[in-house]
Coordinates of C-alpha atoms in Angstrom, one line a residue:
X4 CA -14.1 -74.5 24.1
X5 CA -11.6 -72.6 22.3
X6 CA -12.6 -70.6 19.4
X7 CA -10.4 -70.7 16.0
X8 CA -10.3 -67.7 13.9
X9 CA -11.2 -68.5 10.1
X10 CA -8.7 -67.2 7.5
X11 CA -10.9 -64.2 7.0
X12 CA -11.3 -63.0 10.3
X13 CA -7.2 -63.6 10.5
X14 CA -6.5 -61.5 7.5
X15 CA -9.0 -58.3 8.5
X16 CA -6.9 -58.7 12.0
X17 CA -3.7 -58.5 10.1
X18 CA -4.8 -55.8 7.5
X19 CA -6.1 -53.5 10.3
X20 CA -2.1 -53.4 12.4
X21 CA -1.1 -52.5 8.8
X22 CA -3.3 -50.1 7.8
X23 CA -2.5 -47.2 9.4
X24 CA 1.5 -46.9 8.8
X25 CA 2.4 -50.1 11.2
X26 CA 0.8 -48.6 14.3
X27 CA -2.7 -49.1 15.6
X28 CA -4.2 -46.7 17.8
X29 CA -3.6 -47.2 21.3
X30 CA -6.9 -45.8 22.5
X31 CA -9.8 -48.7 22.9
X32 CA -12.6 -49.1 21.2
X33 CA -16.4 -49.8 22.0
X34 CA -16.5 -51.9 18.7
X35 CA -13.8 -54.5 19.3
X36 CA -14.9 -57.6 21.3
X37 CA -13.3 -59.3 24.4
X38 CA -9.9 -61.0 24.4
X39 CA -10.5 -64.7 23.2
X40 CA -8.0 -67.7 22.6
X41 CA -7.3 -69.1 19.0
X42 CA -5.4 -71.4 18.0
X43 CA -2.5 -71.3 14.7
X44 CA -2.8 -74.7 13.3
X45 CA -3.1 -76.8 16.6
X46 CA -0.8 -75.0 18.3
X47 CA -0.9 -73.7 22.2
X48 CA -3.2 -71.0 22.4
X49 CA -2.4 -67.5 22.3
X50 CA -4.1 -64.0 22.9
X51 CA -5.6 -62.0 19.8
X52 CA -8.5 -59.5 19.5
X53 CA -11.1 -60.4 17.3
X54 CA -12.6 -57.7 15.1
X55 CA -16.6 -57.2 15.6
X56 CA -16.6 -56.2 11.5
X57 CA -14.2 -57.1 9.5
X58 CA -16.0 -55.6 6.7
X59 CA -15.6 -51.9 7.7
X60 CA -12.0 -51.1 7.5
X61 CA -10.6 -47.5 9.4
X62 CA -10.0 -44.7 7.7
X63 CA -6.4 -43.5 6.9
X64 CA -5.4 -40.8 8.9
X65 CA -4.0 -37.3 6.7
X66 CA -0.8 -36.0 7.8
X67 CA -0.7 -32.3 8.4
X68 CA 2.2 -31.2 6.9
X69 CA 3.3 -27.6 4.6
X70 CA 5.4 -27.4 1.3
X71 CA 8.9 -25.9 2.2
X72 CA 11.4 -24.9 -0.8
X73 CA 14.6 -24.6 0.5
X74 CA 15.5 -22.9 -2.4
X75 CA 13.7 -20.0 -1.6
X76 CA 13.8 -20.1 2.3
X77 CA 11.3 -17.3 4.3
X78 CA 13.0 -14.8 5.9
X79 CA 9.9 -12.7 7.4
X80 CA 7.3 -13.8 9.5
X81 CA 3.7 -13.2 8.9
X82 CA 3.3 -10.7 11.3
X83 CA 6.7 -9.0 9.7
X84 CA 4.8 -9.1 6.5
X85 CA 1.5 -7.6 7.4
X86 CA 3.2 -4.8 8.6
X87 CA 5.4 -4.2 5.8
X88 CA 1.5 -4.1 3.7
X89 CA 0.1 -1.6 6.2
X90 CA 3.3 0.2 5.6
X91 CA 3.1 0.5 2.0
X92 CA -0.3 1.0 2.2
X93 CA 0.3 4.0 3.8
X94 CA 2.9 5.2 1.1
X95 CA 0.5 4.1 -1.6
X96 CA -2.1 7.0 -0.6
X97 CA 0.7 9.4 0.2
X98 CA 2.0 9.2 -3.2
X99 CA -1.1 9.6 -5.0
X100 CA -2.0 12.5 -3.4
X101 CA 1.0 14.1 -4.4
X102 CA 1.3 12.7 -7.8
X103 CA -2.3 14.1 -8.0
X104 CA -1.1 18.0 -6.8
X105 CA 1.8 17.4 -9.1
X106 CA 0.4 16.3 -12.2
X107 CA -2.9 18.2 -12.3
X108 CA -4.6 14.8 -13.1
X109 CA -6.5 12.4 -10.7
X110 CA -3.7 9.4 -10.4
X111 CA -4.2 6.7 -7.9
X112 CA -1.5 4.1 -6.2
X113 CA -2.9 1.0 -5.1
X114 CA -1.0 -2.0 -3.1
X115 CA -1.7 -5.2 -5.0
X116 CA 1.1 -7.8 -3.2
X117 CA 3.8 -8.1 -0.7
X118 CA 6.2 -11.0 -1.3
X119 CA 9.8 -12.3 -0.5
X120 CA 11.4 -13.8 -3.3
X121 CA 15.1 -14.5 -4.7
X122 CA 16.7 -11.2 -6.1
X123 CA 17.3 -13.0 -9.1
X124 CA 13.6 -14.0 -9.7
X125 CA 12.4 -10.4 -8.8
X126 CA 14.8 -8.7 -11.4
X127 CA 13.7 -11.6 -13.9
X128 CA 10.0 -10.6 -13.7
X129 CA 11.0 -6.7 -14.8
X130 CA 10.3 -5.6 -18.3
X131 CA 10.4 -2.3 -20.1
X132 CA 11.5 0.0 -16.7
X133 CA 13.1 2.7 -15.2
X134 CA 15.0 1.2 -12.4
X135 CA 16.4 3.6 -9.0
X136 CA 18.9 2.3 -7.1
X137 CA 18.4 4.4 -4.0
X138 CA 20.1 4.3 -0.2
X139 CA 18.5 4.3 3.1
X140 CA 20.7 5.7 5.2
X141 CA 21.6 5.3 8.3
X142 CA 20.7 1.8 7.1
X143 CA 23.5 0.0 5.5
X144 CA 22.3 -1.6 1.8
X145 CA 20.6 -0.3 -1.1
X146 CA 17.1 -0.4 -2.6
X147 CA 15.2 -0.5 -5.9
X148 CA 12.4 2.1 -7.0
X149 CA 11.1 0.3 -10.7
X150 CA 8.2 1.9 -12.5
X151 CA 7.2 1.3 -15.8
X152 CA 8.4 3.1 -18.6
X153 CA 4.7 3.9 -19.9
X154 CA 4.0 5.4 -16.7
X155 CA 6.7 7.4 -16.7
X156 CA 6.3 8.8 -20.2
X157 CA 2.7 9.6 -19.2
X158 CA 3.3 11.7 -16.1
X159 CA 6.4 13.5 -18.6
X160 CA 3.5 14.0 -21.0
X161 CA 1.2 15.5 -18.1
X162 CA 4.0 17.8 -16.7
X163 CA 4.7 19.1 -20.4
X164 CA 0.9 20.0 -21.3
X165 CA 0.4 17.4 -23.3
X166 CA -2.7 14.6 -22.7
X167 CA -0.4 11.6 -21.4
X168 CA -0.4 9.6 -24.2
X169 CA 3.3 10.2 -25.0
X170 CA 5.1 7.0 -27.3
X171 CA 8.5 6.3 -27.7
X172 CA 10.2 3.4 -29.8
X173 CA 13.2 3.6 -27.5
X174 CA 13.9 3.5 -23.7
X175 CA 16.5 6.4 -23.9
X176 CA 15.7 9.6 -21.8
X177 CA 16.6 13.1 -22.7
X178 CA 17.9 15.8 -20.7
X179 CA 14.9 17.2 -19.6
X180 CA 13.2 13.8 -19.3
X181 CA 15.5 12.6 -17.1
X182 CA 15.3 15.5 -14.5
X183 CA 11.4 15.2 -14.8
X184 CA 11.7 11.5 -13.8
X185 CA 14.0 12.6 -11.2
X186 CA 11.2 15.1 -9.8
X187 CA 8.8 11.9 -9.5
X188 CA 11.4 9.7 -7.8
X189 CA 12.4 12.1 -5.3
X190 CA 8.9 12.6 -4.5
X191 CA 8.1 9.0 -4.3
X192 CA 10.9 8.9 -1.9
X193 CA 9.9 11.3 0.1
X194 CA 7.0 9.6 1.0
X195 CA 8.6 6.6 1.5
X196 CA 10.0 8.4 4.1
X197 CA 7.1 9.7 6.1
X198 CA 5.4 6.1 5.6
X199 CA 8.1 4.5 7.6
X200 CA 8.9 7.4 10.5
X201 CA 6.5 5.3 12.9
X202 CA 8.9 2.2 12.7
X203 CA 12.1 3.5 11.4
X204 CA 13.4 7.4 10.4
X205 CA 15.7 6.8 7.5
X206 CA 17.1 9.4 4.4
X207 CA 16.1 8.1 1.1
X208 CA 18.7 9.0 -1.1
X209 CA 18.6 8.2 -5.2
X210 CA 21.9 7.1 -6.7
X211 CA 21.4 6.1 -9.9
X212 CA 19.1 5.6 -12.7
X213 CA 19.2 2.6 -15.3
X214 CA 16.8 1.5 -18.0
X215 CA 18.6 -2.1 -18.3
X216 CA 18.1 -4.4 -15.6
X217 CA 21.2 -6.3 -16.1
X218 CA 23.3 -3.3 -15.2
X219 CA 21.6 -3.6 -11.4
X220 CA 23.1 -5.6 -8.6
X221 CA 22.1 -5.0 -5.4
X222 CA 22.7 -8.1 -3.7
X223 CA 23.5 -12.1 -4.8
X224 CA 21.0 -13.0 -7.3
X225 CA 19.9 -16.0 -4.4
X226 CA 19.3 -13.2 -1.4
X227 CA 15.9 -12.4 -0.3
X228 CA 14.0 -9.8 -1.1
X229 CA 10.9 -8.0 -0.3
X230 CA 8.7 -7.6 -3.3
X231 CA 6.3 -4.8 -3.0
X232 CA 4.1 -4.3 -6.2
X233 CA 2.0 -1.4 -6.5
X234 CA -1.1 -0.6 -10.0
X235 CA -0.5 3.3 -10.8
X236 CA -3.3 5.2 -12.7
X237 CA -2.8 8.2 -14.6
X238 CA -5.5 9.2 -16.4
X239 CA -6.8 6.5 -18.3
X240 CA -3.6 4.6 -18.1
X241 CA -2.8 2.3 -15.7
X242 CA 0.8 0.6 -15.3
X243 CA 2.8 -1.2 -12.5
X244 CA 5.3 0.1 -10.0
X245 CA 7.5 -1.8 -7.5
X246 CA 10.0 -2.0 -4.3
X247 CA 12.5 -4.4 -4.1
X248 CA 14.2 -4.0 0.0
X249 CA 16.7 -6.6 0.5
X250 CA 16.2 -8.7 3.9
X251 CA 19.5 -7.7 5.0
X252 CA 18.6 -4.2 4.4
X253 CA 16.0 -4.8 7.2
X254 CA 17.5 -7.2 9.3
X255 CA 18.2 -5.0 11.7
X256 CA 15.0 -3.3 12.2
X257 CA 13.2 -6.3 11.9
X258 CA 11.8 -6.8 15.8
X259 CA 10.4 -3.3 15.1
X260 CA 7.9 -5.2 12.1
X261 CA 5.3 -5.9 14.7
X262 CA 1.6 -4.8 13.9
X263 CA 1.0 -4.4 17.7
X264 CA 4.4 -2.5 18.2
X265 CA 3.5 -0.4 14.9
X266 CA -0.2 0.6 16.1
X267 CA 1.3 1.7 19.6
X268 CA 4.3 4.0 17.8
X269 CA 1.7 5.5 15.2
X270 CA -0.7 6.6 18.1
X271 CA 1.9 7.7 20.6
X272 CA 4.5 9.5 18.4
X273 CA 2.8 10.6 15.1
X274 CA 0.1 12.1 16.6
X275 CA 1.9 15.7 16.5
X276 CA 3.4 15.3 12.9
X277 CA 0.2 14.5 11.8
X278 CA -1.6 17.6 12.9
X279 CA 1.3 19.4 11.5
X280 CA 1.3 18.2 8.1
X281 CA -2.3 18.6 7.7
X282 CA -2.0 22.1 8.9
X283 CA 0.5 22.6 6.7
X284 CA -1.4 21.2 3.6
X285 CA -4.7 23.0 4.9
X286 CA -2.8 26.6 5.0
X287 CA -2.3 25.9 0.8
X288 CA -5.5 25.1 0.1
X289 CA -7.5 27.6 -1.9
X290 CA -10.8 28.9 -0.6
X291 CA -13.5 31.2 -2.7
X292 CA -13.7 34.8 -1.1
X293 CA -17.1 37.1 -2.2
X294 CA -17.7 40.9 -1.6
X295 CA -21.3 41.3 -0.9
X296 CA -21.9 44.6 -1.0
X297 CA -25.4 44.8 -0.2
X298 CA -28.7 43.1 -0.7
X299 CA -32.3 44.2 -2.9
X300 CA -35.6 42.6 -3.0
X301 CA -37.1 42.9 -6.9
X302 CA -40.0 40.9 -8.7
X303 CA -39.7 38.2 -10.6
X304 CA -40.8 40.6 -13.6
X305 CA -38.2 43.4 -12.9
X306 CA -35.3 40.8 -12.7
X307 CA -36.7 39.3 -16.4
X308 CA -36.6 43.2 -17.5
X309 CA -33.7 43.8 -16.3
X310 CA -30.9 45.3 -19.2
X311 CA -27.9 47.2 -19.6
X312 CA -27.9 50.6 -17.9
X313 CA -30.6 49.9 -15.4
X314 CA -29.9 50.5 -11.4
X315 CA -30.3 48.2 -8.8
X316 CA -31.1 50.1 -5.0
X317 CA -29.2 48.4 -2.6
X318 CA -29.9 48.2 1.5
X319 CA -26.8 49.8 2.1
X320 CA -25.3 53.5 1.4
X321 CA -22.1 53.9 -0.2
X322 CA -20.2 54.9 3.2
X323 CA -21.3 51.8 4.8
X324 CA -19.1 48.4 5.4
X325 CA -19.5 45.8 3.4
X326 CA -19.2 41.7 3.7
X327 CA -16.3 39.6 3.0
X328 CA -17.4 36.0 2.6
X329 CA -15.8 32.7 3.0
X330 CA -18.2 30.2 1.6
X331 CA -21.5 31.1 2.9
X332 CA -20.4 32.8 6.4
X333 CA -19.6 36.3 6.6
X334 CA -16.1 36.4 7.8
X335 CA -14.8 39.9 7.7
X336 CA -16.1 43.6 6.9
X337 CA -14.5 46.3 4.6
X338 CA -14.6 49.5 2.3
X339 CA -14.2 48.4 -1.3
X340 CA -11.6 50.2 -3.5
X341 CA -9.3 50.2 -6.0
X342 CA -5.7 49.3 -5.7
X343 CA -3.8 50.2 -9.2
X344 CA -6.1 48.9 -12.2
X345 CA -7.9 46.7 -9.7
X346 CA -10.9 46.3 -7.5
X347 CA -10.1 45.9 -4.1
X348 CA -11.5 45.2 -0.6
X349 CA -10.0 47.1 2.2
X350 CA -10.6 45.0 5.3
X351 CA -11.6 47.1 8.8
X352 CA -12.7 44.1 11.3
X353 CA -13.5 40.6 11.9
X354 CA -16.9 39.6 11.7
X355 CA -19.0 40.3 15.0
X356 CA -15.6 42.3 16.2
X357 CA -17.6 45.9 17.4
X358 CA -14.0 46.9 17.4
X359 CA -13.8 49.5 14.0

């Protein structure tokens, strides 16, 4: 006997080749029944599957898919970028060490974002600034250093004595402000350069120095650009610095903006230079020398009655050597002296040398 589908069943049928864009899923399943024969009005009989539950449509499928503006089209990879953080990262602490030997003030540099974004949007998003315009040489382009003109005025404040709370109603530098800023640039700089020796050894070169940001144009206002935006403390005053490297600055280097391939350069090739520079840093730093020249056991009561003219006996005599310390360990012996209008330490031997 041949079964006919009711209008219900018909319209489920009909609802489920439609529901999923005009396809159906080729793959069978458990819950549809046999093929059975209907009949459309009387007609000769044809093939059809009949749906076990009409009542339980199938869910729409989500299409995987990711916004693309072709007004602002990506240049870099994510890979590319990653190292470019890493990169700056590295900068980041190099400046504020230096800021912090400069200035005489704890300052810290911290990496807050690394984006690529029109020229024209990047220059937009500047404020109150002193803008660099610096080269890169042997790489063919230029480069933007911005920094906030607060900042700036702070660290001027610091190198002058003052607390770094320095105001000005205009964004014009003096003479002497200007070379000051130029003292902080070409440091900056400079350790932009040793950031970027494991990928690329460039000369950082400052050209100019502008205050408006209308008077810089580095590239088409629709290039791409790598924003790099950096949160500067001073003190108690925090303000924002930034990097703007045009992609066709880097295009050339850019098979070298691998993590992988910058991990392998940094642990092969910068081992050397970095034993260097921290010896070099470690020969300036200051270390707290004391001339022991002897020992004495006293009472708790003699030391509380001690007073001006009294005499101490020490364990040694006054023709014997006496210690020259380095923190607490003895590290050389000597006759103490004078030399001029000043005590002195004349030094005989090392430490443990029997040598006289």
């Amino acid at each position: 006997m041949v079964e006919i589908l009711s209008q219900a069943e018909i319209e489920a049928l009909l609802a489920s080749l439609t529901s999923d864009g005009d396809s159906v899923d080729p793959e069978p399943d458990s819950s549809i029944s046999e093929p059975v024969q209907f009949t459309r009005g009387g007609g000769a009989p044809a093939s059809a599957l009949a749906l076990s539950s009409p009542t339980r449509p199938d869910a729409r499928r989500t299409i995987a898919y990711e916004p693309y503006d072709f007004r602002r089209p990506d240049k870099f990879s994510k890979d590319q970028l990653r190292t470019l953080q890493m990169l700056h990262e590295t900068f980041a602490r190099l400046f504020a060490s230096s800021l912090s030997a400069y200035l005489r003030v704890s300052t810290h540099v911290d990496l807050v974002s690394v984006e690529q974004v029109p020229y024209n949007e990047y220059m937009r998003s500047l404020t109150t600034s002193i803008i660099n315009v610096f080269s890169l040489g042997p790489l063919e382009g230029q480069a933007i250093l911005e920094m906030e003109f607060n900042v700036v005025l702070a660290m001027i404040d610091r190198l002058l004595g003052g607390p770094g709370n320095m105001v000005k109603t205009n964004t014009m530098l003096t003479e002497i402000e200007k070379a000051l800023t130029e003292s902080i640039i070409n440091r900056a700089l400079r350790d932009l350069q040793t950031a970027w020796v494991s990928v690329v050894a460039f000369t950082a070169k400052r050209e100019s120095m502008e205050t408006q940001s209308q008077f810089i144009q580095i590239v088409p206002p629709n290039d791409t650009i790598v924003s790099i935006l950096f949160e500067v403390k001073v003190g108690d005053l925090r303000g924002a610095m930034s990097l703007c490297i045009p992609y066709l600055l880097l295009k050339p280097i850019t098979p070298k903006l691998s993590v992988q391939r910058w991990f392998s350069s940094t642990a092969g090739e910068n081992a050397g230079q970095n034993s260097e520079q921290l010896a070099k840093r470690l020969s300036k730093a200051k270390v707290t020398c004391v001339c022991r020249l002897g020992t004495s056991r006293i009472t708790v009561r003699e030391l509380v009655n001690l007073s001006a003219g009294d005499t101490v006996l020490l364990d040694r005599r006054n023709t014997d050597e006496v210690d020259l310390m380095i923190g607490n360990s003895v590290k050389f012996r000597g006759k103490p002296g004078t030399a001029g209008r000043k005590v002195a330490l004349h030094i005989n031997r090392i430490a443990g040398d029997d040598r006289a």
